[in-house]
XYZ file of C-alpha atoms in Angstrom:
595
model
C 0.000 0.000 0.000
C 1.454 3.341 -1.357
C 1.605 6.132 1.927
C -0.921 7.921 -0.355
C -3.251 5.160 -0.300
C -2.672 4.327 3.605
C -3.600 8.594 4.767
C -6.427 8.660 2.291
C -7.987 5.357 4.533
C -6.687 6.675 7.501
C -8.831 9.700 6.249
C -12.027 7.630 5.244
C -11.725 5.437 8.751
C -11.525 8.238 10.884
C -14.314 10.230 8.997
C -16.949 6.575 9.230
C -15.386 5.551 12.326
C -15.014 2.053 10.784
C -13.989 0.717 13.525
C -13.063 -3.350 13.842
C -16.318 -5.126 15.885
C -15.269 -6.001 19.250
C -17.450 -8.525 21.607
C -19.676 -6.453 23.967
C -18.962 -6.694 27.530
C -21.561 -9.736 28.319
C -19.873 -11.420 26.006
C -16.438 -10.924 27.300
C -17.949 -12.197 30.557
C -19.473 -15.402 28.943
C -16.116 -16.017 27.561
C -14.161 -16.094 30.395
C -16.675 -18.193 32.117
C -15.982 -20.852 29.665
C -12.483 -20.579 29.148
C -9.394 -20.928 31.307
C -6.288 -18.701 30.615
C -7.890 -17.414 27.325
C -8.520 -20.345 25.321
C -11.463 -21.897 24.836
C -11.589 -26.068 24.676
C -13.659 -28.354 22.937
C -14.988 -29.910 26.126
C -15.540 -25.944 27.246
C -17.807 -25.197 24.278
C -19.832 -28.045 24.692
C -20.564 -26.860 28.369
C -21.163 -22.849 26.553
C -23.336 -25.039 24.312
C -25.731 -26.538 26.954
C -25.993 -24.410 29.411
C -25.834 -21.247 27.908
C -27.513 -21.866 24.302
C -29.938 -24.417 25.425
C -28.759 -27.180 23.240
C -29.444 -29.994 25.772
C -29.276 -33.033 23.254
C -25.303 -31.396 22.149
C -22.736 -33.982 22.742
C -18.725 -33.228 23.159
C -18.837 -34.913 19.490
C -21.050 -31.788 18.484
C -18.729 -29.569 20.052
C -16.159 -30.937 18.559
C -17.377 -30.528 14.857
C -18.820 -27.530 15.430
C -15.273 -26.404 16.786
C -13.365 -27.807 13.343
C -16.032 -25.652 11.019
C -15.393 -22.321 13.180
C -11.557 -23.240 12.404
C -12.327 -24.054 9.077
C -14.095 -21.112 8.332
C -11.753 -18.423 10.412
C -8.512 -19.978 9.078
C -7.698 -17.437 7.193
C -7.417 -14.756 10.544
C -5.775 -17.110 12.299
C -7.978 -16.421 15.275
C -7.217 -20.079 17.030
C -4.674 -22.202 18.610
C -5.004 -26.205 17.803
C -8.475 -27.572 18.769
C -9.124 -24.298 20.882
C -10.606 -20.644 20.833
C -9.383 -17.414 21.379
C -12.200 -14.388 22.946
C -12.170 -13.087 18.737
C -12.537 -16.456 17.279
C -15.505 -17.329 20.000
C -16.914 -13.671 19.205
C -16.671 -14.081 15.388
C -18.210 -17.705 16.120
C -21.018 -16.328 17.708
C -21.574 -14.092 14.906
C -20.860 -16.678 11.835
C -23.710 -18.362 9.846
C -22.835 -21.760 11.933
C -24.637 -20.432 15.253
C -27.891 -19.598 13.006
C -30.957 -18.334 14.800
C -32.959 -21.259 13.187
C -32.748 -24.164 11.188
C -33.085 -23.561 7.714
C -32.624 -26.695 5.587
C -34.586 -29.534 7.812
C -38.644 -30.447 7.643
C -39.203 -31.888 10.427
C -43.385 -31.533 10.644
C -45.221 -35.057 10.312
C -46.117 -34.207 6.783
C -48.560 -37.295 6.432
C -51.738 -35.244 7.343
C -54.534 -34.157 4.991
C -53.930 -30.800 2.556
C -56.064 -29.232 5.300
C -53.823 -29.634 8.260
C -50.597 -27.090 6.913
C -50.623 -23.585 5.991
C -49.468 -23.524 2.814
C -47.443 -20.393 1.141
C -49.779 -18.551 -1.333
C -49.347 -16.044 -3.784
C -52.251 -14.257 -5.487
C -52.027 -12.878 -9.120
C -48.565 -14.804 -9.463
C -47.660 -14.042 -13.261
C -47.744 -10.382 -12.464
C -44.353 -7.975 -12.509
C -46.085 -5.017 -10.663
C -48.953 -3.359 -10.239
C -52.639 -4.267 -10.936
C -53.906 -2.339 -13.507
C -50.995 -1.755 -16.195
C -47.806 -3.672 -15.365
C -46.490 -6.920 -17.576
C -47.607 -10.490 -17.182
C -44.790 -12.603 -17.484
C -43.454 -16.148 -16.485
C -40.804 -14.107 -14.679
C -42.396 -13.630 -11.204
C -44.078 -17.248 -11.172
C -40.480 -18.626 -11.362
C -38.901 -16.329 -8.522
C -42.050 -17.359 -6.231
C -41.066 -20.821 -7.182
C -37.653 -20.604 -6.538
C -38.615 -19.052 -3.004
C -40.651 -21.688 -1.827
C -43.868 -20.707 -2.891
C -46.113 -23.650 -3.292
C -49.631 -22.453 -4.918
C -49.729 -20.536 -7.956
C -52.525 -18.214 -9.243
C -53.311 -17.699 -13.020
C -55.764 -16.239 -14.493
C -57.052 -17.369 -18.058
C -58.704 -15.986 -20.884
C -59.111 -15.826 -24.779
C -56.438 -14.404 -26.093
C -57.336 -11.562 -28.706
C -58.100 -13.708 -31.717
C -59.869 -16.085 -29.315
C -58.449 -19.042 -30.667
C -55.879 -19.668 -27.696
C -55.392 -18.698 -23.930
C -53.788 -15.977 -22.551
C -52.839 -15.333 -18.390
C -53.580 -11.890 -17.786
C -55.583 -9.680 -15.044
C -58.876 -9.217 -17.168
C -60.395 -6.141 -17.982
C -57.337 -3.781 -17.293
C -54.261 -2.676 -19.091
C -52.027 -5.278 -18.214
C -50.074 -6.821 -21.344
C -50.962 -10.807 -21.165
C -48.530 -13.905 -21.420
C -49.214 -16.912 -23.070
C -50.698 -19.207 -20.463
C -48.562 -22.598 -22.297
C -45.104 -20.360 -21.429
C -46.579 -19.873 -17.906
C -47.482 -23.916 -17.626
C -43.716 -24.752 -18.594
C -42.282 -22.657 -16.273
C -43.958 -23.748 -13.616
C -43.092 -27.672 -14.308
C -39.451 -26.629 -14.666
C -39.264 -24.696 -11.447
C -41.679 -26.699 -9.443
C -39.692 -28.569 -7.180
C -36.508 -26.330 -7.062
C -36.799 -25.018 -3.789
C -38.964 -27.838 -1.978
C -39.966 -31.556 -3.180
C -43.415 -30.973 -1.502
C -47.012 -30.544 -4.244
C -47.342 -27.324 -6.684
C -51.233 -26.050 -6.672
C -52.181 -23.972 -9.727
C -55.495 -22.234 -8.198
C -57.127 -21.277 -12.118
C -59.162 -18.511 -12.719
C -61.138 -19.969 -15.571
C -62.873 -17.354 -17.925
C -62.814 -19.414 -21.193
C -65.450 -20.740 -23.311
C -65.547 -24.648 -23.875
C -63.575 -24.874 -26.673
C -60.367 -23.157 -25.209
C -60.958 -24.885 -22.027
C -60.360 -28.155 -23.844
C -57.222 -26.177 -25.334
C -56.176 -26.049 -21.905
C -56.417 -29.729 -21.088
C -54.353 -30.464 -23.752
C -51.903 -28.581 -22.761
C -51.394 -29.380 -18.925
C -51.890 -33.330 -20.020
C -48.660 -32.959 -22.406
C -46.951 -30.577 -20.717
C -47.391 -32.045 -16.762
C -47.887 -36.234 -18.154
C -47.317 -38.443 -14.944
C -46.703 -35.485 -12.808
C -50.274 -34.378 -12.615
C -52.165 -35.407 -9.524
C -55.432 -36.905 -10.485
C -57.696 -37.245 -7.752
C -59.511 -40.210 -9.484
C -63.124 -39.219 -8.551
C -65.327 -35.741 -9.106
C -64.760 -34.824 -5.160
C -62.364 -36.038 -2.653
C -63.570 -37.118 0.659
C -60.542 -36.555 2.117
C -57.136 -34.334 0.885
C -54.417 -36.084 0.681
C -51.029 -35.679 2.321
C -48.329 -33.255 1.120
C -45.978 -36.463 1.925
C -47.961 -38.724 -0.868
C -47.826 -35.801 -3.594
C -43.964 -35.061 -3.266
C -43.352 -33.905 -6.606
C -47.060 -33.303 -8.131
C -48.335 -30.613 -9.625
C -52.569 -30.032 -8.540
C -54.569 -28.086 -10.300
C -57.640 -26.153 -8.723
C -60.501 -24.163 -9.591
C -63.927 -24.520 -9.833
C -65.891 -27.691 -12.027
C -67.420 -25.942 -15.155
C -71.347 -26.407 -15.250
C -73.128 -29.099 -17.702
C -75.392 -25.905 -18.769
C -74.688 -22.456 -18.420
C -76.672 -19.342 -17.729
C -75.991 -16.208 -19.728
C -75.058 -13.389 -17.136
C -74.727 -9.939 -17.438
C -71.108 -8.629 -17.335
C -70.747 -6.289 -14.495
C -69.637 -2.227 -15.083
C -65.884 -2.395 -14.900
C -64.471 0.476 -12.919
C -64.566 3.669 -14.633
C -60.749 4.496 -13.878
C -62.037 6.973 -10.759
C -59.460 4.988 -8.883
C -56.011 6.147 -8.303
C -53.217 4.196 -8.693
C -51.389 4.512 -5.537
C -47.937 4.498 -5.316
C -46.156 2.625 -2.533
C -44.140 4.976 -1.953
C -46.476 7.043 -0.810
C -45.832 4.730 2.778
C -42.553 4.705 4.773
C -39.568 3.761 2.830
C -40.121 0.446 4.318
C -43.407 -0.306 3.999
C -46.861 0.681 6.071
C -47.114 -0.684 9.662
C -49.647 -3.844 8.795
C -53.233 -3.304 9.912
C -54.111 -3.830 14.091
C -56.331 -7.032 14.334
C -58.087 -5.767 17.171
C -60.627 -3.888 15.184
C -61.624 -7.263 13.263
C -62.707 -8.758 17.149
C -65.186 -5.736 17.628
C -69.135 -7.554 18.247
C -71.115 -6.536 15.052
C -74.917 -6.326 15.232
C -75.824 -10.045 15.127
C -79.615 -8.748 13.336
C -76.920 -7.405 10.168
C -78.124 -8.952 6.667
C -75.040 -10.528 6.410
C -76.786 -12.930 3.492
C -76.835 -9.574 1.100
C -73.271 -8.753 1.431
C -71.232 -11.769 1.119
C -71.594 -12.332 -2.498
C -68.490 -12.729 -3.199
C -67.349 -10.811 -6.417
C -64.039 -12.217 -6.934
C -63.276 -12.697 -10.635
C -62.677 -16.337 -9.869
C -66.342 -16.361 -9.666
C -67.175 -14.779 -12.497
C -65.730 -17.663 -15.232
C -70.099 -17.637 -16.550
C -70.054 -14.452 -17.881
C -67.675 -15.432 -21.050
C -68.958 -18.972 -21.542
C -72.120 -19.427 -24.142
C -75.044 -20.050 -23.542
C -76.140 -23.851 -23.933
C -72.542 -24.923 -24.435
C -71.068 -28.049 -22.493
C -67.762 -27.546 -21.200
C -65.192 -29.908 -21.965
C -64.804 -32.884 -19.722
C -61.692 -33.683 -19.861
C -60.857 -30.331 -18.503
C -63.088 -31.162 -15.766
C -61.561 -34.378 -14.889
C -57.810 -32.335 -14.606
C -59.471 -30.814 -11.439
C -58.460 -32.362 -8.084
C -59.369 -29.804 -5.451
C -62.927 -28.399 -6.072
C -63.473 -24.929 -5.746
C -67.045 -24.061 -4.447
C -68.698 -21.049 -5.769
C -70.409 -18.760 -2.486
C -74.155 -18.929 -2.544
C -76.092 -17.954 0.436
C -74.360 -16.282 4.215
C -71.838 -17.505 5.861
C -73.473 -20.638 7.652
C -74.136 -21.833 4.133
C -70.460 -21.595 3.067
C -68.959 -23.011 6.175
C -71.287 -25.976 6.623
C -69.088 -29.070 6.572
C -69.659 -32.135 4.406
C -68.734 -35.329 5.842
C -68.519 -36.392 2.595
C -66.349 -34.646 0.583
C -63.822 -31.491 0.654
C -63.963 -28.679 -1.121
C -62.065 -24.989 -1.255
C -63.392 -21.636 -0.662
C -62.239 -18.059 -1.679
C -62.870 -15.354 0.452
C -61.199 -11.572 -0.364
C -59.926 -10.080 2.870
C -62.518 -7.507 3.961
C -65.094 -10.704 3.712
C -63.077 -12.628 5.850
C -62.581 -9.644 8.159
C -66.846 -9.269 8.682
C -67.287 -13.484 8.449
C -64.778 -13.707 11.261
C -66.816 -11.440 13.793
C -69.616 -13.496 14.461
C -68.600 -16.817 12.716
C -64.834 -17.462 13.843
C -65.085 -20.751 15.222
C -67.221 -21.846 11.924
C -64.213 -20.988 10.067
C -61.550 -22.855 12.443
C -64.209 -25.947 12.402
C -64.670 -25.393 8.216
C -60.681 -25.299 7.711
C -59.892 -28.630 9.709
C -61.227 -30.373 7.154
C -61.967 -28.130 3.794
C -59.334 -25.132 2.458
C -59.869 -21.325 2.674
C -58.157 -19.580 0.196
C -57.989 -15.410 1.178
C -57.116 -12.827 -1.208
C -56.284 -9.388 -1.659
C -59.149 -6.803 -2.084
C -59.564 -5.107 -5.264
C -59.094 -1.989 -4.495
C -54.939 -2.866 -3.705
C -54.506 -1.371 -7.250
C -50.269 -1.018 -6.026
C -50.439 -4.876 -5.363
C -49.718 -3.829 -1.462
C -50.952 -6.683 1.197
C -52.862 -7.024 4.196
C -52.650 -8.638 7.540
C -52.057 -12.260 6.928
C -51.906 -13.239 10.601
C -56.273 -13.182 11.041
C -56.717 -15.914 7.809
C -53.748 -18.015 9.803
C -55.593 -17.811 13.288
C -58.329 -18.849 11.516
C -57.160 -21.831 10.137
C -56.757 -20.467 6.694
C -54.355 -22.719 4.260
C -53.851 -20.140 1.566
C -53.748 -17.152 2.544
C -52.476 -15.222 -0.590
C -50.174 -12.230 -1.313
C -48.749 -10.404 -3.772
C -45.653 -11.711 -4.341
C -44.452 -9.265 -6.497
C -44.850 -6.619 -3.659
C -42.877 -5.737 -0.354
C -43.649 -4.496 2.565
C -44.323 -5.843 6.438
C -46.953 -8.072 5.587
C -45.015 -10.073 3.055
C -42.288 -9.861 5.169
C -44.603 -11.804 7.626
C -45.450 -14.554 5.025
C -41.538 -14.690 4.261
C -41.178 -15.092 8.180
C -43.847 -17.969 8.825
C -42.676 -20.044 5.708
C -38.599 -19.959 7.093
C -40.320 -23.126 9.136
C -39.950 -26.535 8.431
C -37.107 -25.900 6.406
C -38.612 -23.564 4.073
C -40.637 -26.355 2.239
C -43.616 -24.393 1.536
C -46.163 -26.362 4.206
C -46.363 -25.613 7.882
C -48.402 -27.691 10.085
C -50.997 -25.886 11.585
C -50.777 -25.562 15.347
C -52.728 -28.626 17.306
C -55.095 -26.234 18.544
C -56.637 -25.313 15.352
C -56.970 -29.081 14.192
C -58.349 -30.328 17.864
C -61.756 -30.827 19.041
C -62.728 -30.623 22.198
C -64.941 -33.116 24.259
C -68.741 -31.041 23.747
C -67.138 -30.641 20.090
C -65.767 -27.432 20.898
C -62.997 -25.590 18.669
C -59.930 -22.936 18.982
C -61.997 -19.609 19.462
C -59.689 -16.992 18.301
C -61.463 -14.054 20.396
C -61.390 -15.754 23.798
C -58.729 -14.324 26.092
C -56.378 -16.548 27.299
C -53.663 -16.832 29.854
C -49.964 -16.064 29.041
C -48.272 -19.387 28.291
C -44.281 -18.541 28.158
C -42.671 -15.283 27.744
C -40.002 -14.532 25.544
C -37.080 -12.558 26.749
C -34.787 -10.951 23.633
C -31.496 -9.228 24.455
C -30.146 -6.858 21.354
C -26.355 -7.038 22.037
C -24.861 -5.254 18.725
C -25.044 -5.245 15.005
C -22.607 -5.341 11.790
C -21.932 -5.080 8.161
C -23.717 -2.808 6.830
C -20.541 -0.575 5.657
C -19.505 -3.484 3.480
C -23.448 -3.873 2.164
C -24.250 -0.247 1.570
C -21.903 2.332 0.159
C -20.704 4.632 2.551
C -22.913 7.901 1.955
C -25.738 5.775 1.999
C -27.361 6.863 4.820
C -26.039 10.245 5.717
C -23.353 12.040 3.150
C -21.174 13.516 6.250
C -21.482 11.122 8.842
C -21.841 7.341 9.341
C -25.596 6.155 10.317
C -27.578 6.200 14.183
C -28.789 2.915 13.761
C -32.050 1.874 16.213
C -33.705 -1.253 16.254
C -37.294 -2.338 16.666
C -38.164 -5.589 17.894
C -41.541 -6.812 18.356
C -44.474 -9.973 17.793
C -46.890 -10.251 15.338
C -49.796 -12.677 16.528
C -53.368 -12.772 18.136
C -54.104 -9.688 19.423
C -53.302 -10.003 22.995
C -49.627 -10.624 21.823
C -48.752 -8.215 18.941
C -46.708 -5.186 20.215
C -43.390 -3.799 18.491
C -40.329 -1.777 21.048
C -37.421 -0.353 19.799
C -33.970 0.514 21.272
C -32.151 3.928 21.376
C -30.482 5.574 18.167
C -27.003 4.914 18.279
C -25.444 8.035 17.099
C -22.254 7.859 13.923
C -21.558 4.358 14.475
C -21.554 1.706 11.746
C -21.072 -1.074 14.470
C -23.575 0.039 17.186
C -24.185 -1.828 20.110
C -27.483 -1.112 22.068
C -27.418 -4.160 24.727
C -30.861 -3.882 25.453
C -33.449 -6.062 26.437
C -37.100 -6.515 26.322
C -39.947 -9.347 27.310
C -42.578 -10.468 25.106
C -45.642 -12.032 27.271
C -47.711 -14.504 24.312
C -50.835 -16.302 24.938
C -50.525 -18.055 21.404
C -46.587 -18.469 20.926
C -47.955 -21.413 18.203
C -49.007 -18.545 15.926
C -46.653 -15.723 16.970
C -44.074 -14.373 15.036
C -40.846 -12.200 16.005
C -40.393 -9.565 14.051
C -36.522 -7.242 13.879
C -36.161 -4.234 11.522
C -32.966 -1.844 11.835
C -33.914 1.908 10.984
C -31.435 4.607 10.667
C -32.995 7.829 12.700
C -32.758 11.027 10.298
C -33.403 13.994 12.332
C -35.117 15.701 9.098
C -36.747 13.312 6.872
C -37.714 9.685 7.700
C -35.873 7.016 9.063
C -33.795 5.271 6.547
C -34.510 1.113 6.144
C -31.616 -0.837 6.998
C -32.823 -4.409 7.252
C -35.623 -6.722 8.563
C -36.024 -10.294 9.316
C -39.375 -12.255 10.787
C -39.051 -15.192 12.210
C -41.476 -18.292 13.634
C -41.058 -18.219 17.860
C -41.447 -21.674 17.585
C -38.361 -21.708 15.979
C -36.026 -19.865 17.813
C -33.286 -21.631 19.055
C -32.579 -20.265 22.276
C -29.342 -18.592 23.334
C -26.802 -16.232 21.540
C -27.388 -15.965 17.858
C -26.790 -14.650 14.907
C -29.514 -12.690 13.236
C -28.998 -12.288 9.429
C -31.251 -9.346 7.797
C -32.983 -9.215 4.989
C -33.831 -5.999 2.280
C -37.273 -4.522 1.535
C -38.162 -7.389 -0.864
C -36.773 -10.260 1.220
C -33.254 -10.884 -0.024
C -30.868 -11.617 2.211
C -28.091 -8.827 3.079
C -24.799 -10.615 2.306
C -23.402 -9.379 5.408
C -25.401 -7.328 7.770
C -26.217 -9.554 11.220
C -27.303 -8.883 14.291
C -26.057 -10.151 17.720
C -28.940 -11.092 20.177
C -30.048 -13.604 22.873
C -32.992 -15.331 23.353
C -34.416 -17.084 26.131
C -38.081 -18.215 26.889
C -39.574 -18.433 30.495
């Protein structure tokens, strides 16, 4: 290094303070605790591991790998001495992706329960690239939901413009379709990248007979053996994601022997706005308080005249003819039934001993069915699926609340993928469980009934079952993931932390720490307790903010998280950007421990 080069980083580190991490004083403490004369043995890290990080089942064999990859992996700083730590090699240990927060790559869930039993990770609209009214349909976003774990697929179909093929497109706007054949072979290439575990294609069918025997041709040839065919018009039962590893379902609702004409409703007359999502905080709106949804409605309300639901998926009548029969074997490529709404919500939710079927309910229908009718959903969903979309007034493709469909027993509850924002950032944080494999069991309580056939009621109060207690010790790398003026041109960032749960009501509450002022490496060492009545359906959410005096608070990272996967202990906390993508290097440093 030339002495030119050397002053101007002199220069640059004294301006950014980039100063080296050092381990905070706890962690200095822990150290010397389980170490003797500064070093750190195999047999002492396999005490650090059970008492301090709760790993109970660890033996010294554990340790002792887990000791060779922390060499392996810090060999380069020569941080260690033969089979033995140093306080910098523990501390970079601690903060390396081998002491992970949770597991990542194991399902571990019985998976040999019905459909019904897992929460399943949704998208809605999946072929779009943006908003809802003029942005590109494409293949593109269906194969980066795939390749995220993403398990059930949304496309809408319709007659292209010379009517003699089919087109995936949002109808009646201004998006620009994509051939729905390009959109089948993407999905059977990218299927099963990310997780062995079924595909569903939810359809939206608005074709005329003809064109839906078009399509039947084409997912028989371009699926073949990989197609799950349920073998009879309804299932009595769904069957296990275990026993469709590798299929691809398809879903939507049987077309009718004869059809009657209907009127095609008044499209909107453009009054709407697009809204642009920037109009909310760099980092997305706060997702909607569930407390509202738990308010007693008038029970006398004519509930019967508003839940006609007006979802285009249950609209495919007004484009067939008249008279027509629809093709059969279209209708025999349909394994899980989709049920058209008819009636209130008693007549939706009634359950069939004798078959299983799916439902689709937009979010503001689910928000007035689950006043009054919440433990007919919970009781509907152990056996059937409930399928909740966006309303369609989310023009921006923004999202809403996903956590009320989920304490309701709701399989699919679907977002738009192609968004960001907190309440994706939830559905990213449930679906890190069970290795990422796209199915989460549900919670035992939602599945179990009780002796005078009782169910979970989601609006009872209960008692607090465990509290978690979360210590934010420091946090690092952002000056090698963000360029320098990033965050403030003259001087490096006041990073702050919030830390919170998003659950049933009773639980959901989000606390921050102080602003640490021009520090790139900030340590807060703060602590906070999270009481949870429902810690089976609570997640933890972490976003870093950087506090601007003058405008808003600059995003610097976000993760969300499953409490029933947190490994207890000192972890590592890897963030994540506004869409989801992990930072390459930005990590917090926190402890967890549940009493």
């Amino acid at each position: 290094m030339s002495k030119q080069t050397y002053r101007v980083c002199l220069c640059f580190q004294r301006k950014f303070k980039l100063t080296v991490a050092e381990a905070p004083a706890e962690i200095k403490a822990i150290f010397d605790r389980y170490s003797e004369n500064g070093v750190m043995t195999v047999n002492q890290l396999h005490k650090f591991m059970v008492e301090v990080q709760g790993e109970e089942k660890a033996t010294e064999e554990d340790a002792e790998s887990t000791m060779e990859t922390i060499l392996k992996e810090l060999k380069h700083l020569h941080l260690f001495h033969r089979k033995s730590l140093n306080l910098e090699a523990f501390f970079r240990y601690l903060f390396s992706d081998t002491n992970p927060l949770i597991h990542l790559s194991k399902v571990y869930h019985d998976m040999n329960a019905p459909l019904s039993h897992y929460f399943i990770y949704t998208g809605h609209n999946s072929y779009l690239t943006g908003n809802q009214l003029s942005s590109d349909c494409s293949d593109i976003p269906i194969v980066e939901a795939l390749k995220r774990g993403v398990r059930v697929i949304e496309l809408d179909m319709w007659p292209n413009s010379t009517k003699d093929n089919v087109d995936v497109l949002h109808g009646r706007t201004l998006t620009t379709p994509v051939e729905l054949i390009k959109c089948l072979r993407s999905i059977r290439e990218y299927a099963f990248v990310a997780s062995e575990y079924p595909v569903i294609i939810t359809l939206e069918d608005h074709l005329p007979p003809n064109l839906q025997a078009k399509v039947a041709e084409m997912v028989t040839q371009t699926y073949g053996d990989v197609l799950f065919s349920s073998g009879s018009e309804c299932l009595t039962e769904f069957p296990s994601p275990e026993s469709l590893k590798r299929r691809i379902i398809i879903s939507t609702k049987p077309p009718k022997e004869y059809l009657e004409s209907k009127t095609i409703k008044e499209k909107d007359n453009g009054s709407h706005k697009v809204k642009d999502s920037y109009e909310e905080e760099a980092w997305g709106k706060e997702v909607s308080d569930l407390k509202a949804q738990f308010e007693v409605f008038d029970e006398n309300d004519p509930e019967d005249a508003e839940y006609q639901d007006d979802h285009e998926e249950h609209r495919s009548e007004e484009v067939q003819n008249v008279q027509q029969k629809p093709d059969s074997e279209y209708k025999h490529l349909i394994a899980i039934q989709a049920v058209k709404l008819k009636g209130g919500i008693k007549d939706w939710l009634t359950v069939d001993p004798d078959k299983v079927i799916r439902i689709s309910l937009n979010e503001q229908k689910l928000e007035k069915a689950v006043i009054n009718h919440g433990t007919d959903i919970v009781r509907f969903t152990q056996r059937n699926l409930l399928r909740v979309f966006p309303k369609s007034t989310r023009f921006d493709s923004s999202n809403y609340n996903p956590i009320l469909g989920w304490m309701h027993g709701a399989q699919m509850v679907a977002l738009n993928m192609q968004g960001y924002g907190r309440s994706l950032w939830l559905m990213h944080g449930l679906f890190r469980a069970n290795g990422g494999c796209g199915y989460v069991k549900k919670p035992d309580m939602l599945l179990e009934v009780g002796p005078h056939n009782e169910v979970f009621d989601p609006k009872r109060s209960l008692t607090v079952k465990k509290t978690l207690k979360v210590k934010v010790y420091m946090g690092e790398g952002w000056y090698m993931d963000f360029h320098r003026t990033h965050f403030d041109l003259y001087s490096p960032p006041d990073f702050y932390t919030k830390v919170g749960i998003a659950g049933v009501p009773a639980d959901s509450v989000m606390k921050k720490t102080k602003a640490i002022e021009d520090n790139w490496i900030p340590t807060w060492d703060e602590e906070f307790e999270f009481p949870l009545t429902v810690p089976e359906l609570a997640l933890l959410r972490i976003e870093v903010h950087e506090y601007d005096m003058s405008e808003k608070d600059d995003f610097g990272g976000q993760t969300c998280l499953p409490v029933s996967e947190l490994r207890t202990g000192i972890r590592a906390v890897p963030l994540y950007d506004e869409k989801g993508e992990k930072y390459k290097s930005v990590k917090l440093l926190m402890r967890f421990e549940f009493v």
